[in-house]
Tab-separated table of C-alpha atoms in Angstrom:
chain	number	residue	atom	x	y	z
A	1	MET	CA	-123.228	72.793	36.636
A	2	GLY	CA	-122.244	73.932	33.134
A	3	HIS	CA	-124.104	73.839	29.875
A	4	SER	CA	-126.821	71.463	28.770
A	5	LEU	CA	-125.868	68.533	26.588
A	6	CYS	CA	-127.863	66.005	24.624
A	7	ILE	CA	-127.023	63.276	22.132
A	8	CYS	CA	-129.357	64.117	19.272
A	9	SER	CA	-128.495	61.308	16.884
A	10	ARG	CA	-125.602	59.055	16.129
A	11	GLY	CA	-122.557	61.204	15.519
A	12	THR	CA	-124.294	64.439	16.529
A	13	LEU	CA	-124.511	66.163	19.884
A	14	THR	CA	-125.681	69.495	21.209
A	15	ILE	CA	-123.903	71.555	23.833
A	16	ASP	CA	-125.392	74.836	24.986
A	17	ASN	CA	-127.900	74.787	22.096
A	18	LYS	CA	-125.153	74.377	19.494
A	19	ARG	CA	-124.849	71.238	17.378
A	20	TYR	CA	-121.561	69.429	16.751
A	21	LEU	CA	-120.674	66.542	14.453
A	22	PHE	CA	-118.379	63.765	15.642
A	23	ILE	CA	-115.454	63.432	13.209
A	24	GLN	CA	-113.004	60.983	14.786
A	25	LYS	CA	-111.222	59.972	17.966
A	26	LEU	CA	-108.039	61.914	18.643
A	27	GLY	CA	-106.654	60.012	21.601
A	28	GLU	CA	-107.215	58.608	25.048
A	29	GLY	CA	-105.532	58.514	28.423
A	30	GLY	CA	-106.100	56.555	31.593
A	31	PHE	CA	-109.436	58.156	32.437
A	32	SER	CA	-110.197	60.467	29.538
A	33	TYR	CA	-110.893	60.479	25.811
A	34	VAL	CA	-110.495	63.260	23.250
A	35	ASP	CA	-112.708	63.430	20.155
A	36	LEU	CA	-112.602	65.745	17.157
A	37	LEU	CA	-115.875	67.594	16.554
A	38	GLU	CA	-117.048	70.065	13.924
A	39	GLY	CA	-119.411	72.857	14.871
A	40	VAL	CA	-122.483	72.834	12.637
A	41	HIS	CA	-123.077	76.504	13.488
A	42	ASP	CA	-119.617	77.772	12.508
A	43	GLY	CA	-117.708	75.023	10.662
A	44	HIS	CA	-114.855	75.211	13.175
A	45	PHE	CA	-113.154	72.163	14.639
A	46	TYR	CA	-113.157	71.459	18.373
A	47	ALA	CA	-111.586	68.940	20.717
A	48	LEU	CA	-114.023	67.342	23.162
A	49	LYS	CA	-112.284	66.035	26.259
A	50	ARG	CA	-114.401	63.443	28.085
A	51	ILE	CA	-113.262	62.661	31.627
A	52	LEU	CA	-114.622	59.436	33.141
A	53	CYS	CA	-115.654	59.841	36.783
A	54	HIS	CA	-115.900	56.544	38.638
A	55	ASP	CA	-116.586	58.059	42.045
A	56	GLU	CA	-117.196	61.347	43.817
A	57	GLU	CA	-113.464	62.065	44.038
A	58	ASP	CA	-113.102	61.741	40.254
A	59	ARG	CA	-116.078	64.049	39.785
A	60	LYS	CA	-114.566	66.577	42.174
A	61	ASN	CA	-111.274	66.513	40.232
A	62	ALA	CA	-113.061	66.991	36.909
A	63	LEU	CA	-115.031	69.941	38.255
A	64	HIS	CA	-111.759	71.387	39.546
A	65	GLU	CA	-110.269	71.252	36.042
A	66	ILE	CA	-113.323	73.041	34.668
A	67	GLU	CA	-113.083	75.726	37.349
A	68	MET	CA	-109.389	76.275	36.631
A	69	HIS	CA	-110.138	76.808	32.929
A	70	ARG	CA	-112.890	79.280	33.752
A	71	LEU	CA	-110.461	81.459	35.712
A	72	PHE	CA	-108.566	82.501	32.585
A	73	GLN	CA	-109.128	84.428	29.403
A	74	HIS	CA	-105.498	84.637	28.332
A	75	PRO	CA	-103.931	84.310	24.856
A	76	ASN	CA	-101.470	81.682	26.114
A	77	ILE	CA	-103.937	79.479	28.016
A	78	LEU	CA	-106.291	77.168	26.135
A	79	ARG	CA	-109.806	78.540	26.506
A	80	LEU	CA	-112.804	76.481	27.528
A	81	GLU	CA	-115.609	76.905	24.987
A	82	ALA	CA	-118.295	75.004	26.908
A	83	HIS	CA	-118.628	72.242	29.472
A	84	CYS	CA	-121.055	69.931	31.229
A	85	VAL	CA	-121.181	66.996	33.607
A	86	THR	CA	-123.528	64.220	32.533
A	87	GLU	CA	-124.664	61.050	34.272
A	88	LYS	CA	-123.812	57.732	32.632
A	89	GLY	CA	-125.590	55.087	34.714
A	90	PRO	CA	-123.752	54.769	38.028
A	91	LYS	CA	-120.878	56.885	36.706
A	92	TRP	CA	-120.394	60.446	35.492
A	93	GLU	CA	-118.627	62.047	32.559
A	94	ALA	CA	-117.280	65.579	32.502
A	95	TRP	CA	-117.170	67.073	29.006
A	96	LEU	CA	-114.826	69.943	28.160
A	97	LEU	CA	-115.200	71.535	24.727
A	98	LEU	CA	-111.899	73.093	23.664
A	99	PRO	CA	-110.508	74.660	20.464
A	100	TYR	CA	-108.777	72.152	18.186
A	101	MET	CA	-105.173	72.890	17.215
A	102	ARG	CA	-104.243	70.894	14.132
A	103	ARG	CA	-100.495	71.276	14.702
A	104	GLY	CA	-100.700	69.435	17.993
A	105	THR	CA	-98.306	69.920	20.878
A	106	LEU	CA	-94.849	71.368	21.353
A	107	TRP	CA	-93.625	67.806	21.835
A	108	ASN	CA	-94.989	66.893	18.371
A	109	GLU	CA	-92.910	69.740	16.925
A	110	VAL	CA	-89.770	68.720	18.825
A	111	GLU	CA	-90.170	65.120	17.615
A	112	HIS	CA	-90.724	66.294	14.030
A	113	LEU	CA	-87.526	68.334	14.082
A	114	ARG	CA	-85.561	65.543	15.739
A	115	ASP	CA	-86.701	63.051	13.099
A	116	LYS	CA	-85.271	65.402	10.459
A	117	ASN	CA	-82.031	65.713	12.451
A	118	SER	CA	-82.845	69.394	12.784
A	119	PHE	CA	-83.044	71.823	15.685
A	120	MET	CA	-85.189	74.769	16.624
A	121	PRO	CA	-83.493	78.122	15.959
A	122	GLU	CA	-82.940	80.373	18.958
A	123	GLU	CA	-85.282	83.124	17.755
A	124	ARG	CA	-88.145	80.640	17.544
A	125	ILE	CA	-87.287	79.144	20.933
A	126	LEU	CA	-87.436	82.609	22.488
A	127	HIS	CA	-90.796	83.355	20.853
A	128	ILE	CA	-92.438	80.133	22.026
A	129	PHE	CA	-90.803	80.194	25.436
A	130	GLN	CA	-91.963	83.747	26.075
A	131	GLY	CA	-95.568	82.733	25.332
A	132	ILE	CA	-95.325	79.773	27.703
A	133	SER	CA	-93.868	82.043	30.391
A	134	MET	CA	-96.605	84.649	29.919
A	135	GLY	CA	-99.292	81.997	30.317
A	136	LEU	CA	-97.520	80.753	33.429
A	137	GLN	CA	-97.325	84.289	34.817
A	138	ALA	CA	-101.109	84.605	34.458
A	139	ILE	CA	-101.528	81.411	36.482
A	140	HIS	CA	-99.069	82.522	39.184
A	141	ASN	CA	-100.656	85.979	39.385
A	142	LYS	CA	-103.936	84.359	40.450
A	143	GLY	CA	-102.190	82.462	43.229
A	144	TYR	CA	-101.991	79.083	41.507
A	145	ALA	CA	-99.288	76.802	40.092
A	146	HIS	CA	-99.721	74.537	37.059
A	147	ARG	CA	-97.759	71.599	38.582
A	148	ASP	CA	-97.678	69.546	35.352
A	149	LEU	CA	-95.922	71.702	32.781
A	150	LYS	CA	-94.368	69.660	29.969
A	151	PRO	CA	-94.118	69.819	26.151
A	152	THR	CA	-97.160	67.563	25.707
A	153	ASN	CA	-99.234	70.073	27.709
A	154	VAL	CA	-98.356	72.960	25.395
A	155	LEU	CA	-100.326	73.293	22.154
A	156	LEU	CA	-99.084	75.353	19.187
A	157	THR	CA	-101.328	77.472	16.993
A	158	ASP	CA	-100.646	77.970	13.285
A	159	ASP	CA	-98.616	81.107	14.078
A	160	ASP	CA	-96.498	79.398	16.766
A	161	CYS	CA	-98.439	80.807	19.712
A	162	PRO	CA	-98.158	78.369	22.654
A	163	LEU	CA	-101.258	77.494	24.680
A	164	LEU	CA	-101.003	75.892	28.122
A	165	MET	CA	-103.512	73.098	28.646
A	166	ASP	CA	-104.421	70.251	31.017
A	167	LEU	CA	-105.122	72.396	34.066
A	168	GLY	CA	-106.363	69.510	36.217
A	169	SER	CA	-103.199	69.370	38.344
A	170	MET	CA	-103.303	73.068	39.195
A	171	ASN	CA	-103.465	73.956	42.875
A	172	GLN	CA	-102.550	76.813	45.175
A	173	ALA	CA	-99.139	78.289	44.526
A	174	GLN	CA	-97.912	78.101	48.120
A	175	ILE	CA	-98.451	74.933	50.138
A	176	GLU	CA	-97.311	75.007	53.751
A	177	ILE	CA	-96.208	71.653	55.152
A	178	THR	CA	-96.064	71.422	58.948
A	179	ASN	CA	-95.816	67.674	59.645
A	180	SER	CA	-94.787	64.356	58.124
A	181	ARG	CA	-98.375	63.327	57.358
A	182	GLN	CA	-98.903	66.401	55.176
A	183	ALA	CA	-95.506	65.883	53.560
A	184	LEU	CA	-96.320	62.292	52.613
A	185	ALA	CA	-99.767	63.279	51.318
A	186	LEU	CA	-98.265	65.932	49.011
A	187	GLN	CA	-95.548	63.537	47.899
A	188	ASP	CA	-98.161	60.912	46.990
A	189	TRP	CA	-100.279	63.517	45.187
A	190	ALA	CA	-97.271	64.662	43.160
A	191	ALA	CA	-96.455	61.062	42.243
A	192	GLN	CA	-99.948	60.742	40.751
A	193	ARG	CA	-100.387	64.171	39.167
A	194	CYS	CA	-96.928	65.527	38.226
A	195	THR	CA	-95.125	63.856	35.318
A	196	ILE	CA	-91.984	62.247	36.721
A	197	SER	CA	-89.391	63.549	34.223
A	198	TYR	CA	-90.624	67.165	34.658
A	199	ARG	CA	-91.276	66.981	38.418
A	200	ALA	CA	-89.313	69.383	40.616
A	201	PRO	CA	-86.795	67.833	43.054
A	202	GLU	CA	-88.633	69.089	46.153
A	203	LEU	CA	-91.736	67.070	45.193
A	204	PHE	CA	-89.922	63.711	45.243
A	205	THR	CA	-89.068	63.858	48.947
A	206	VAL	CA	-91.206	66.499	50.639
A	207	GLU	CA	-89.800	67.768	53.914
A	208	SER	CA	-92.034	67.773	57.001
A	209	GLN	CA	-91.409	71.488	57.630
A	210	CYS	CA	-91.376	73.477	54.396
A	211	VAL	CA	-93.282	75.644	51.953
A	212	ILE	CA	-93.690	74.332	48.419
A	213	ASP	CA	-94.313	77.242	46.077
A	214	GLU	CA	-94.916	78.034	42.411
A	215	ARG	CA	-91.231	77.594	41.593
A	216	THR	CA	-91.952	73.920	40.969
A	217	ASP	CA	-93.214	75.324	37.633
A	218	ILE	CA	-89.921	77.142	37.053
A	219	TRP	CA	-88.078	73.804	37.210
A	220	ALA	CA	-90.505	72.334	34.672
A	221	LEU	CA	-90.060	75.464	32.548
A	222	GLY	CA	-86.333	74.757	32.499
A	223	CYS	CA	-86.995	71.175	31.412
A	224	ILE	CA	-89.167	72.484	28.556
A	225	LEU	CA	-86.448	74.911	27.443
A	226	PHE	CA	-83.894	72.077	27.532
A	227	CYS	CA	-86.251	69.957	25.415
A	228	MET	CA	-86.650	72.683	22.775
A	229	MET	CA	-82.888	73.140	22.601
A	230	PHE	CA	-81.742	69.510	22.604
A	231	GLY	CA	-84.681	67.458	21.307
A	232	GLU	CA	-85.621	65.704	24.546
A	233	GLY	CA	-86.227	66.509	28.196
A	234	PRO	CA	-83.182	66.389	30.496
A	235	TYR	CA	-84.549	63.360	32.391
A	236	ASP	CA	-86.470	61.619	29.604
A	237	MET	CA	-83.636	59.165	28.955
A	238	THR	CA	-83.151	58.542	32.678
A	239	PHE	CA	-86.795	57.507	32.944
A	240	GLN	CA	-86.747	55.442	29.742
A	241	LYS	CA	-83.693	53.486	30.928
A	242	GLY	CA	-85.450	52.706	34.207
A	243	ASP	CA	-82.962	54.663	36.299
A	244	SER	CA	-84.044	56.750	39.284
A	245	VAL	CA	-85.294	60.192	38.255
A	246	ALA	CA	-85.702	61.025	41.962
A	247	LEU	CA	-81.968	60.510	42.424
A	248	ALA	CA	-80.959	62.186	39.159
A	249	VAL	CA	-82.753	65.463	39.901
A	250	GLN	CA	-80.834	65.941	43.152
A	251	ASN	CA	-77.749	66.924	41.140
A	252	ASN	CA	-77.470	69.755	38.638
A	253	ILE	CA	-77.957	68.502	35.108
A	254	PRO	CA	-74.915	68.980	32.860
A	255	ILE	CA	-75.876	71.292	29.984
A	256	PRO	CA	-74.408	70.064	26.678
A	257	LYS	CA	-71.973	72.512	25.115
A	258	THR	CA	-73.151	73.662	21.701
A	259	PRO	CA	-72.289	76.518	19.340
A	260	ARG	CA	-75.887	76.378	18.150
A	261	TYR	CA	-77.216	78.691	20.861
A	262	SER	CA	-75.994	81.846	22.546
A	263	GLU	CA	-74.239	81.787	25.886
A	264	SER	CA	-77.060	83.943	27.264
A	265	LEU	CA	-79.627	81.248	26.489
A	266	ILE	CA	-77.456	78.626	28.201
A	267	VAL	CA	-77.175	80.902	31.250
A	268	LEU	CA	-80.973	81.287	31.350
A	269	LEU	CA	-81.404	77.512	31.195
A	270	ASN	CA	-78.945	77.005	34.049
A	271	SER	CA	-80.751	79.580	36.183
A	272	LEU	CA	-84.059	77.701	35.879
A	273	MET	CA	-82.744	74.224	36.618
A	274	VAL	CA	-81.486	74.842	40.145
A	275	VAL	CA	-82.058	71.992	42.588
A	276	ASN	CA	-82.699	74.265	45.585
A	277	PRO	CA	-86.130	75.867	44.962
A	278	GLN	CA	-85.216	78.899	47.074
A	279	GLU	CA	-82.479	79.733	44.582
A	280	ARG	CA	-84.778	79.503	41.567
A	281	PRO	CA	-86.180	82.731	40.103
A	282	HIS	CA	-89.839	83.722	39.957
A	283	ILE	CA	-91.610	84.143	36.627
A	284	PRO	CA	-91.252	87.977	36.375
A	285	TRP	CA	-87.459	87.568	36.417
A	286	VAL	CA	-87.688	84.948	33.650
A	287	LEU	CA	-89.762	87.287	31.469
A	288	HIS	CA	-87.319	90.127	32.090
A	289	GLN	CA	-84.412	87.938	30.963
A	290	LEU	CA	-86.338	86.871	27.869
A	291	LYS	CA	-86.984	90.506	26.977
A	292	GLU	CA	-83.270	91.228	27.166
A	293	LEU	CA	-82.439	88.128	25.131
A	294	GLN	CA	-84.914	89.118	22.418
A	295	THR	CA	-83.451	92.616	22.309
A	296	VAL	CA	-80.036	91.114	21.644
A	297	ALA	CA	-81.459	88.677	19.107
A	298	SER	CA	-83.108	91.481	17.145
A	299	GLY	CA	-79.773	93.280	16.911
A	300	GLN	CA	-77.628	90.337	15.879
A	301	ALA	CA	-77.949	86.726	14.776
A	302	THR	CA	-77.717	84.595	17.907
A	303	THR	CA	-78.492	81.277	16.279
A	304	ARG	CA	-75.361	79.389	15.310
A	305	ILE	CA	-75.082	76.979	12.409
């Protein structure tokens, strides 16, 4: 499956008949590495994500991530340039070639501003948040949910266009649970695949008779908006202190009062972070509210000093 790959010489590789130079390592996670490459054919920089597959289940998960990327050609979803799965002795590696964004993630930007004791202006928040929401709408429209939305999974281009990435946790938007075994299985899956401080309340204790839908992403969207406004996620400190996030998310988070942002933006944030998923809006409603907010912002200064 995918494109051909060969290691031509030290520091050089070929994917789909195009040569790339290894520049440096960018980072690593539990089972993956990201390297910076330069395309010999075009001089552009790329990020090569290498996923280590220790068994057939790992390989299946890696192929799933590739398939999810291939579903989309959207300006707010990171595109997959090329891919392959290669055998490494008894193990496998899945290689995903992705565009490189030098500015890094939304979380990098939030940290940068926080270090300067500065905050993101409302107009910029609305611009970035609309792009994230449009990418999410594309995912929901195809019947899927992202399930691991967070600032570190949003890249920023040079012109502040957000790109959703890390699609490996995506699955069907609506999951029907009919017994306790299914409930426990989904709960365990969420514990492994959904970042705890951005995980929706209904995924911590899954009921034995319920439908989990794409509004888990709306909760995470609210957490992202909170992070852009206040410099950290609403449950980041809870997690860092070792307190129970599962318990904390069962109560509505108090939104700090600030003259920095409009009341309308605060109202939008409150509407996303509703504990009961049935009372949360769907993504078209969010985009409609953002359109109205931007109309107001274009007519008057909504950012407070």
